PDB file of C-alpha atoms in Angstrom:
ATOM      1  CA  UNK A   1      33.438 -39.309 -43.706  1.00  0.00           C
ATOM      2  CA  UNK A   2      31.701 -37.216 -46.310  1.00  0.00           C
ATOM      3  CA  UNK A   3      27.919 -36.901 -46.433  1.00  0.00           C
ATOM      4  CA  UNK A   4      25.277 -34.878 -48.224  1.00  0.00           C
ATOM      5  CA  UNK A   5      21.850 -34.046 -46.882  1.00  0.00           C
ATOM      6  CA  UNK A   6      19.272 -32.716 -49.243  1.00  0.00           C
ATOM      7  CA  UNK A   7      15.675 -31.740 -49.019  1.00  0.00           C
ATOM      8  CA  UNK A   8      13.341 -34.676 -49.156  1.00  0.00           C
ATOM      9  CA  UNK A   9      10.787 -34.701 -51.876  1.00  0.00           C
ATOM     10  CA  UNK A  10       8.714 -34.959 -53.715  1.00  0.00           C
ATOM     11  CA  UNK A  11       8.356 -31.273 -54.478  1.00  0.00           C
ATOM     12  CA  UNK A  12       5.450 -30.067 -56.615  1.00  0.00           C
ATOM     13  CA  UNK A  13       5.313 -26.516 -57.901  1.00  0.00           C
ATOM     14  CA  UNK A  14       3.298 -24.561 -60.405  1.00  0.00           C
ATOM     15  CA  UNK A  15       4.958 -23.285 -63.545  1.00  0.00           C
ATOM     16  CA  UNK A  16       6.834 -19.993 -63.047  1.00  0.00           C
ATOM     17  CA  UNK A  17       7.151 -20.551 -59.295  1.00  0.00           C
ATOM     18  CA  UNK A  18      10.438 -19.953 -57.472  1.00  0.00           C
ATOM     19  CA  UNK A  19      12.399 -23.083 -56.645  1.00  0.00           C
ATOM     20  CA  UNK A  20      14.770 -23.822 -53.799  1.00  0.00           C
ATOM     21  CA  UNK A  21      16.133 -27.278 -53.068  1.00  0.00           C
ATOM     22  CA  UNK A  22      18.256 -27.274 -49.942  1.00  0.00           C
ATOM     23  CA  UNK A  23      21.550 -29.126 -49.723  1.00  0.00           C
ATOM     24  CA  UNK A  24      24.026 -29.218 -46.852  1.00  0.00           C
ATOM     25  CA  UNK A  25      27.175 -31.261 -46.572  1.00  0.00           C
ATOM     26  CA  UNK A  26      29.813 -32.628 -44.242  1.00  0.00           C
ATOM     27  CA  UNK A  27      33.249 -33.160 -45.700  1.00  0.00           C
ATOM     28  CA  UNK A  28      36.933 -33.266 -45.034  1.00  0.00           C
ATOM     29  CA  UNK A  29      39.117 -30.772 -46.833  1.00  0.00           C
ATOM     30  CA  UNK A  30      37.709 -28.539 -49.543  1.00  0.00           C
ATOM     31  CA  UNK A  31      35.445 -30.574 -51.795  1.00  0.00           C
ATOM     32  CA  UNK A  32      33.920 -29.627 -55.104  1.00  0.00           C
ATOM     33  CA  UNK A  33      30.116 -29.402 -55.027  1.00  0.00           C
ATOM     34  CA  UNK A  34      27.721 -30.478 -57.755  1.00  0.00           C
ATOM     35  CA  UNK A  35      24.103 -30.621 -58.733  1.00  0.00           C
ATOM     36  CA  UNK A  36      23.097 -33.431 -61.070  1.00  0.00           C
ATOM     37  CA  UNK A  37      19.724 -33.817 -62.770  1.00  0.00           C
ATOM     38  CA  UNK A  38      18.044 -36.981 -63.993  1.00  0.00           C
ATOM     39  CA  UNK A  39      15.230 -36.582 -66.488  1.00  0.00           C
ATOM     40  CA  UNK A  40      12.808 -39.502 -66.893  1.00  0.00           C
ATOM     41  CA  UNK A  41      14.444 -42.457 -68.629  1.00  0.00           C
ATOM     42  CA  UNK A  42      17.843 -40.808 -68.858  1.00  0.00           C
ATOM     43  CA  UNK A  43      21.135 -40.915 -66.978  1.00  0.00           C
ATOM     44  CA  UNK A  44      22.234 -38.307 -64.468  1.00  0.00           C
ATOM     45  CA  UNK A  45      23.629 -35.186 -66.104  1.00  0.00           C
ATOM     46  CA  UNK A  46      25.800 -32.538 -64.531  1.00  0.00           C
ATOM     47  CA  UNK A  47      23.676 -29.417 -64.062  1.00  0.00           C
ATOM     48  CA  UNK A  48      26.206 -27.153 -62.392  1.00  0.00           C
ATOM     49  CA  UNK A  49      29.190 -27.197 -60.076  1.00  0.00           C
ATOM     50  CA  UNK A  50      31.371 -25.031 -57.859  1.00  0.00           C
ATOM     51  CA  UNK A  51      34.913 -25.859 -56.881  1.00  0.00           C
ATOM     52  CA  UNK A  52      35.674 -23.385 -54.110  1.00  0.00           C
ATOM     53  CA  UNK A  53      34.028 -21.259 -51.462  1.00  0.00           C
ATOM     54  CA  UNK A  54      31.819 -18.401 -52.693  1.00  0.00           C
ATOM     55  CA  UNK A  55      31.831 -19.763 -56.259  1.00  0.00           C
ATOM     56  CA  UNK A  56      28.449 -19.682 -57.957  1.00  0.00           C
ATOM     57  CA  UNK A  57      27.565 -22.400 -60.409  1.00  0.00           C
ATOM     58  CA  UNK A  58      24.859 -21.676 -62.946  1.00  0.00           C
ATOM     59  CA  UNK A  59      23.214 -23.355 -65.903  1.00  0.00           C
ATOM     60  CA  UNK A  60      19.786 -23.334 -67.595  1.00  0.00           C
ATOM     61  CA  UNK A  61      18.550 -20.671 -65.175  1.00  0.00           C
ATOM     62  CA  UNK A  62      19.576 -22.698 -62.112  1.00  0.00           C
ATOM     63  CA  UNK A  63      22.094 -21.331 -59.618  1.00  0.00           C
ATOM     64  CA  UNK A  64      23.846 -22.556 -56.500  1.00  0.00           C
ATOM     65  CA  UNK A  65      26.481 -20.839 -54.370  1.00  0.00           C
ATOM     66  CA  UNK A  66      29.194 -22.682 -52.433  1.00  0.00           C
ATOM     67  CA  UNK A  67      28.751 -21.466 -48.852  1.00  0.00           C
ATOM     68  CA  UNK A  68      31.559 -22.761 -46.695  1.00  0.00           C
ATOM     69  CA  UNK A  69      30.374 -20.993 -43.545  1.00  0.00           C
ATOM     70  CA  UNK A  70      27.016 -22.773 -43.662  1.00  0.00           C
ATOM     71  CA  UNK A  71      28.292 -25.865 -45.528  1.00  0.00           C
ATOM     72  CA  UNK A  72      25.478 -25.450 -48.017  1.00  0.00           C
ATOM     73  CA  UNK A  73      24.918 -25.520 -51.764  1.00  0.00           C
ATOM     74  CA  UNK A  74      21.232 -24.776 -52.234  1.00  0.00           C
ATOM     75  CA  UNK A  75      19.795 -24.988 -55.746  1.00  0.00           C
ATOM     76  CA  UNK A  76      17.580 -22.131 -56.920  1.00  0.00           C
ATOM     77  CA  UNK A  77      15.670 -21.121 -60.005  1.00  0.00           C
ATOM     78  CA  UNK A  78      13.557 -18.025 -60.340  1.00  0.00           C
ATOM     79  CA  UNK A  79      10.859 -19.360 -62.630  1.00  0.00           C
ATOM     80  CA  UNK A  80      10.482 -23.088 -63.197  1.00  0.00           C
ATOM     81  CA  UNK A  81       9.076 -24.731 -66.301  1.00  0.00           C
ATOM     82  CA  UNK A  82       7.305 -28.030 -66.846  1.00  0.00           C
ATOM     83  CA  UNK A  83      10.452 -29.278 -68.566  1.00  0.00           C
ATOM     84  CA  UNK A  84      12.359 -28.909 -65.275  1.00  0.00           C
ATOM     85  CA  UNK A  85      10.455 -31.885 -63.858  1.00  0.00           C
ATOM     86  CA  UNK A  86      13.176 -34.353 -62.887  1.00  0.00           C
ATOM     87  CA  UNK A  87      15.117 -35.782 -59.955  1.00  0.00           C
ATOM     88  CA  UNK A  88      17.866 -33.497 -58.642  1.00  0.00           C
ATOM     89  CA  UNK A  89      20.904 -34.818 -56.795  1.00  0.00           C
ATOM     90  CA  UNK A  90      23.340 -32.779 -54.745  1.00  0.00           C
ATOM     91  CA  UNK A  91      26.840 -34.247 -54.578  1.00  0.00           C
ATOM     92  CA  UNK A  92      30.384 -33.563 -53.491  1.00  0.00           C
ATOM     93  CA  UNK A  93      33.821 -34.939 -54.188  1.00  0.00           C
ATOM     94  CA  UNK A  94      37.361 -34.478 -52.989  1.00  0.00           C
ATOM     95  CA  UNK A  95      38.549 -36.003 -56.282  1.00  0.00           C
ATOM     96  CA  UNK A  96      37.314 -33.706 -59.030  1.00  0.00           C
ATOM     97  CA  UNK A  97      34.105 -35.192 -60.379  1.00  0.00           C
ATOM     98  CA  UNK A  98      34.896 -38.746 -59.368  1.00  0.00           C
ATOM     99  CA  UNK A  99      34.125 -40.753 -56.246  1.00  0.00           C
ATOM    100  CA  UNK A 100      31.058 -38.626 -55.758  1.00  0.00           C
ATOM    101  CA  UNK A 101      29.096 -38.618 -52.517  1.00  0.00           C
ATOM    102  CA  UNK A 102      25.438 -38.021 -53.329  1.00  0.00           C
ATOM    103  CA  UNK A 103      22.371 -36.942 -51.452  1.00  0.00           C
ATOM    104  CA  UNK A 104      19.128 -38.895 -51.661  1.00  0.00           C
ATOM    105  CA  UNK A 105      17.773 -36.979 -54.646  1.00  0.00           C
ATOM    106  CA  UNK A 106      14.725 -34.720 -54.762  1.00  0.00           C
ATOM    107  CA  UNK A 107      11.941 -35.420 -57.223  1.00  0.00           C
ATOM    108  CA  UNK A 108      10.570 -32.191 -58.660  1.00  0.00           C
ATOM    109  CA  UNK A 109       7.277 -32.026 -60.526  1.00  0.00           C
ATOM    110  CA  UNK A 110       6.139 -28.829 -62.212  1.00  0.00           C
ATOM    111  CA  UNK A 111       2.479 -28.551 -63.083  1.00  0.00           C
ATOM    112  CA  UNK A 112       1.208 -26.221 -65.797  1.00  0.00           C
TER     113      UNK A 112
ATOM    114  CA  UNK B   1      26.840 -35.736 -76.357  1.00  0.00           C
ATOM    115  CA  UNK B   2      28.367 -38.893 -75.005  1.00  0.00           C
ATOM    116  CA  UNK B   3      25.960 -41.603 -73.998  1.00  0.00           C
ATOM    117  CA  UNK B   4      26.192 -44.438 -71.544  1.00  0.00           C
ATOM    118  CA  UNK B   5      23.714 -47.226 -72.098  1.00  0.00           C
ATOM    119  CA  UNK B   6      22.741 -49.354 -69.115  1.00  0.00           C
ATOM    120  CA  UNK B   7      20.672 -52.534 -69.333  1.00  0.00           C
ATOM    121  CA  UNK B   8      18.351 -53.794 -68.161  1.00  0.00           C
ATOM    122  CA  UNK B   9      16.314 -50.877 -66.825  1.00  0.00           C
ATOM    123  CA  UNK B  10      14.613 -53.122 -64.335  1.00  0.00           C
ATOM    124  CA  UNK B  11      14.852 -56.758 -63.375  1.00  0.00           C
ATOM    125  CA  UNK B  12      12.978 -59.046 -61.031  1.00  0.00           C
ATOM    126  CA  UNK B  13      14.641 -62.269 -59.946  1.00  0.00           C
ATOM    127  CA  UNK B  14      14.258 -65.063 -57.448  1.00  0.00           C
ATOM    128  CA  UNK B  15      16.372 -65.212 -54.334  1.00  0.00           C
ATOM    129  CA  UNK B  16      19.577 -67.168 -54.919  1.00  0.00           C
ATOM    130  CA  UNK B  17      19.913 -66.384 -58.596  1.00  0.00           C
ATOM    131  CA  UNK B  18      22.526 -64.154 -60.198  1.00  0.00           C
ATOM    132  CA  UNK B  19      21.812 -61.010 -62.153  1.00  0.00           C
ATOM    133  CA  UNK B  20      24.086 -59.241 -64.630  1.00  0.00           C
ATOM    134  CA  UNK B  21      23.836 -55.530 -65.364  1.00  0.00           C
ATOM    135  CA  UNK B  22      25.628 -54.075 -68.389  1.00  0.00           C
ATOM    136  CA  UNK B  23      26.992 -50.606 -68.850  1.00  0.00           C
ATOM    137  CA  UNK B  24      28.217 -49.548 -72.298  1.00  0.00           C
ATOM    138  CA  UNK B  25      29.813 -46.350 -73.487  1.00  0.00           C
ATOM    139  CA  UNK B  26      28.402 -45.736 -76.958  1.00  0.00           C
ATOM    140  CA  UNK B  27      30.660 -43.113 -78.485  1.00  0.00           C
ATOM    141  CA  UNK B  28      33.753 -42.930 -76.330  1.00  0.00           C
ATOM    142  CA  UNK B  29      36.267 -45.227 -74.700  1.00  0.00           C
ATOM    143  CA  UNK B  30      35.528 -45.551 -71.020  1.00  0.00           C
ATOM    144  CA  UNK B  31      38.820 -46.131 -69.281  1.00  0.00           C
ATOM    145  CA  UNK B  32      37.199 -45.816 -65.884  1.00  0.00           C
ATOM    146  CA  UNK B  33      33.721 -46.808 -64.769  1.00  0.00           C
ATOM    147  CA  UNK B  34      31.975 -46.364 -61.451  1.00  0.00           C
ATOM    148  CA  UNK B  35      29.126 -48.381 -59.964  1.00  0.00           C
ATOM    149  CA  UNK B  36      26.667 -46.867 -57.489  1.00  0.00           C
ATOM    150  CA  UNK B  37      23.601 -48.187 -55.692  1.00  0.00           C
ATOM    151  CA  UNK B  38      20.729 -46.451 -53.990  1.00  0.00           C
ATOM    152  CA  UNK B  39      18.501 -48.108 -51.411  1.00  0.00           C
ATOM    153  CA  UNK B  40      15.014 -46.609 -50.947  1.00  0.00           C
ATOM    154  CA  UNK B  41      15.131 -43.176 -49.349  1.00  0.00           C
ATOM    155  CA  UNK B  42      18.894 -43.323 -49.031  1.00  0.00           C
ATOM    156  CA  UNK B  43      21.766 -41.686 -50.854  1.00  0.00           C
ATOM    157  CA  UNK B  44      23.340 -42.913 -54.041  1.00  0.00           C
ATOM    158  CA  UNK B  45      26.469 -44.675 -52.744  1.00  0.00           C
ATOM    159  CA  UNK B  46      29.636 -45.522 -54.619  1.00  0.00           C
ATOM    160  CA  UNK B  47      30.222 -49.274 -54.654  1.00  0.00           C
ATOM    161  CA  UNK B  48      33.330 -49.661 -56.766  1.00  0.00           C
ATOM    162  CA  UNK B  49      35.649 -48.148 -59.327  1.00  0.00           C
ATOM    163  CA  UNK B  50      36.880 -50.174 -62.268  1.00  0.00           C
ATOM    164  CA  UNK B  51      39.634 -49.446 -64.737  1.00  0.00           C
ATOM    165  CA  UNK B  52      39.754 -51.322 -68.025  1.00  0.00           C
ATOM    166  CA  UNK B  53      41.883 -54.403 -67.736  1.00  0.00           C
ATOM    167  CA  UNK B  54      42.355 -54.145 -63.968  1.00  0.00           C
ATOM    168  CA  UNK B  55      40.592 -55.500 -60.918  1.00  0.00           C
ATOM    169  CA  UNK B  56      37.914 -53.256 -59.505  1.00  0.00           C
ATOM    170  CA  UNK B  57      38.477 -51.266 -56.337  1.00  0.00           C
ATOM    171  CA  UNK B  58      35.608 -51.706 -53.906  1.00  0.00           C
ATOM    172  CA  UNK B  59      34.442 -49.237 -51.294  1.00  0.00           C
ATOM    173  CA  UNK B  60      34.399 -50.231 -47.671  1.00  0.00           C
ATOM    174  CA  UNK B  61      31.512 -52.506 -46.819  1.00  0.00           C
ATOM    175  CA  UNK B  62      30.905 -53.739 -50.367  1.00  0.00           C
ATOM    176  CA  UNK B  63      31.480 -57.480 -50.791  1.00  0.00           C
ATOM    177  CA  UNK B  64      33.683 -58.040 -53.824  1.00  0.00           C
ATOM    178  CA  UNK B  65      32.737 -61.720 -54.064  1.00  0.00           C
ATOM    179  CA  UNK B  66      29.071 -60.857 -54.176  1.00  0.00           C
ATOM    180  CA  UNK B  67      29.258 -57.940 -56.591  1.00  0.00           C
ATOM    181  CA  UNK B  68      31.474 -59.073 -59.445  1.00  0.00           C
ATOM    182  CA  UNK B  69      32.668 -56.329 -61.734  1.00  0.00           C
ATOM    183  CA  UNK B  70      34.191 -57.012 -65.114  1.00  0.00           C
ATOM    184  CA  UNK B  71      35.665 -54.238 -67.233  1.00  0.00           C
ATOM    185  CA  UNK B  72      37.340 -56.233 -69.966  1.00  0.00           C
ATOM    186  CA  UNK B  73      36.892 -53.717 -72.768  1.00  0.00           C
ATOM    187  CA  UNK B  74      36.961 -49.967 -73.152  1.00  0.00           C
ATOM    188  CA  UNK B  75      33.249 -49.836 -73.900  1.00  0.00           C
ATOM    189  CA  UNK B  76      31.724 -52.375 -71.544  1.00  0.00           C
ATOM    190  CA  UNK B  77      31.594 -52.960 -67.817  1.00  0.00           C
ATOM    191  CA  UNK B  78      29.320 -55.478 -66.139  1.00  0.00           C
ATOM    192  CA  UNK B  79      28.126 -55.829 -62.571  1.00  0.00           C
ATOM    193  CA  UNK B  80      26.956 -59.277 -61.537  1.00  0.00           C
ATOM    194  CA  UNK B  81      25.014 -59.626 -58.317  1.00  0.00           C
ATOM    195  CA  UNK B  82      25.674 -63.227 -57.319  1.00  0.00           C
ATOM    196  CA  UNK B  83      23.216 -65.258 -55.237  1.00  0.00           C
ATOM    197  CA  UNK B  84      20.944 -62.253 -54.919  1.00  0.00           C
ATOM    198  CA  UNK B  85      18.800 -61.833 -51.826  1.00  0.00           C
ATOM    199  CA  UNK B  86      15.939 -59.454 -51.071  1.00  0.00           C
ATOM    200  CA  UNK B  87      18.305 -57.097 -49.240  1.00  0.00           C
ATOM    201  CA  UNK B  88      20.165 -56.591 -52.534  1.00  0.00           C
ATOM    202  CA  UNK B  89      17.041 -55.018 -54.036  1.00  0.00           C
ATOM    203  CA  UNK B  90      18.187 -51.562 -54.981  1.00  0.00           C
ATOM    204  CA  UNK B  91      18.722 -49.076 -57.784  1.00  0.00           C
ATOM    205  CA  UNK B  92      22.107 -49.618 -59.452  1.00  0.00           C
ATOM    206  CA  UNK B  93      23.679 -46.990 -61.678  1.00  0.00           C
ATOM    207  CA  UNK B  94      26.931 -46.824 -63.596  1.00  0.00           C
ATOM    208  CA  UNK B  95      29.003 -43.907 -64.766  1.00  0.00           C
ATOM    209  CA  UNK B  96      31.944 -43.702 -67.127  1.00  0.00           C
ATOM    210  CA  UNK B  97      34.775 -41.392 -68.000  1.00  0.00           C
ATOM    211  CA  UNK B  98      37.475 -41.448 -70.627  1.00  0.00           C
ATOM    212  CA  UNK B  99      40.214 -41.178 -68.036  1.00  0.00           C
ATOM    213  CA  UNK B 100      40.524 -40.717 -64.297  1.00  0.00           C
ATOM    214  CA  UNK B 101      40.557 -37.041 -63.596  1.00  0.00           C
ATOM    215  CA  UNK B 102      38.736 -36.270 -66.823  1.00  0.00           C
ATOM    216  CA  UNK B 103      36.135 -33.584 -66.325  1.00  0.00           C
ATOM    217  CA  UNK B 104      33.485 -35.366 -68.343  1.00  0.00           C
ATOM    218  CA  UNK B 105      31.574 -38.036 -66.496  1.00  0.00           C
ATOM    219  CA  UNK B 106      28.539 -39.731 -68.025  1.00  0.00           C
ATOM    220  CA  UNK B 107      25.871 -41.773 -66.268  1.00  0.00           C
ATOM    221  CA  UNK B 108      23.679 -44.643 -67.307  1.00  0.00           C
ATOM    222  CA  UNK B 109      19.947 -44.459 -66.660  1.00  0.00           C
ATOM    223  CA  UNK B 110      20.080 -47.042 -63.887  1.00  0.00           C
ATOM    224  CA  UNK B 111      18.749 -50.524 -63.157  1.00  0.00           C
ATOM    225  CA  UNK B 112      16.064 -51.232 -60.585  1.00  0.00           C
ATOM    226  CA  UNK B 113      16.670 -54.692 -59.131  1.00  0.00           C
ATOM    227  CA  UNK B 114      13.950 -56.440 -57.168  1.00  0.00           C
ATOM    228  CA  UNK B 115      14.782 -59.775 -55.564  1.00  0.00           C
ATOM    229  CA  UNK B 116      11.812 -61.860 -54.465  1.00  0.00           C
TER     230      UNK B 116
END
């Protein structure tokens, strides 16, 4: 079956540092890949997605590239801000954005 | 943007009691809702899919008689954990969409259940 493995947290970085959160997956077929973010007290929100190999999803300065050869979808941001502190979930689905298979989530804390 | 309200945020109950978690779509009609749970240090796992007016479809390994899902209206779905036991302690989260296949999927903020 499908599975997602993501970097265990928590991750603590200083403001303006470079961020990478690793995500690898196992799946049948050609799934869509997602990164969701959950800010404190809020529901998960779609951050970015990619639907086919070599696609790059981007939003709010975050990027992730769908790498079929390495079955990875690592999340990156060049310069993080305190407001990026949240829990980040990598996910995949063979059914659009439904029936998502999630990773464990990575808690990110940015200190000023 | 669209909001999904989930209540309660956290609940503590005694073993053997039942707990109801509500998930409401505030500004759209949620034809389809999904329920997930996350045990400590594990992945968020899909438990069931419910369509308004129909019986829920449960994922393999999820006991339908223990986790009762009601989706009787287009704005409300409830998950009832019946005869809860400590092993049911988990983080439960709902999500909702206007229609299956719709691009827009909205999540509640989750419920942390602790069973003593």
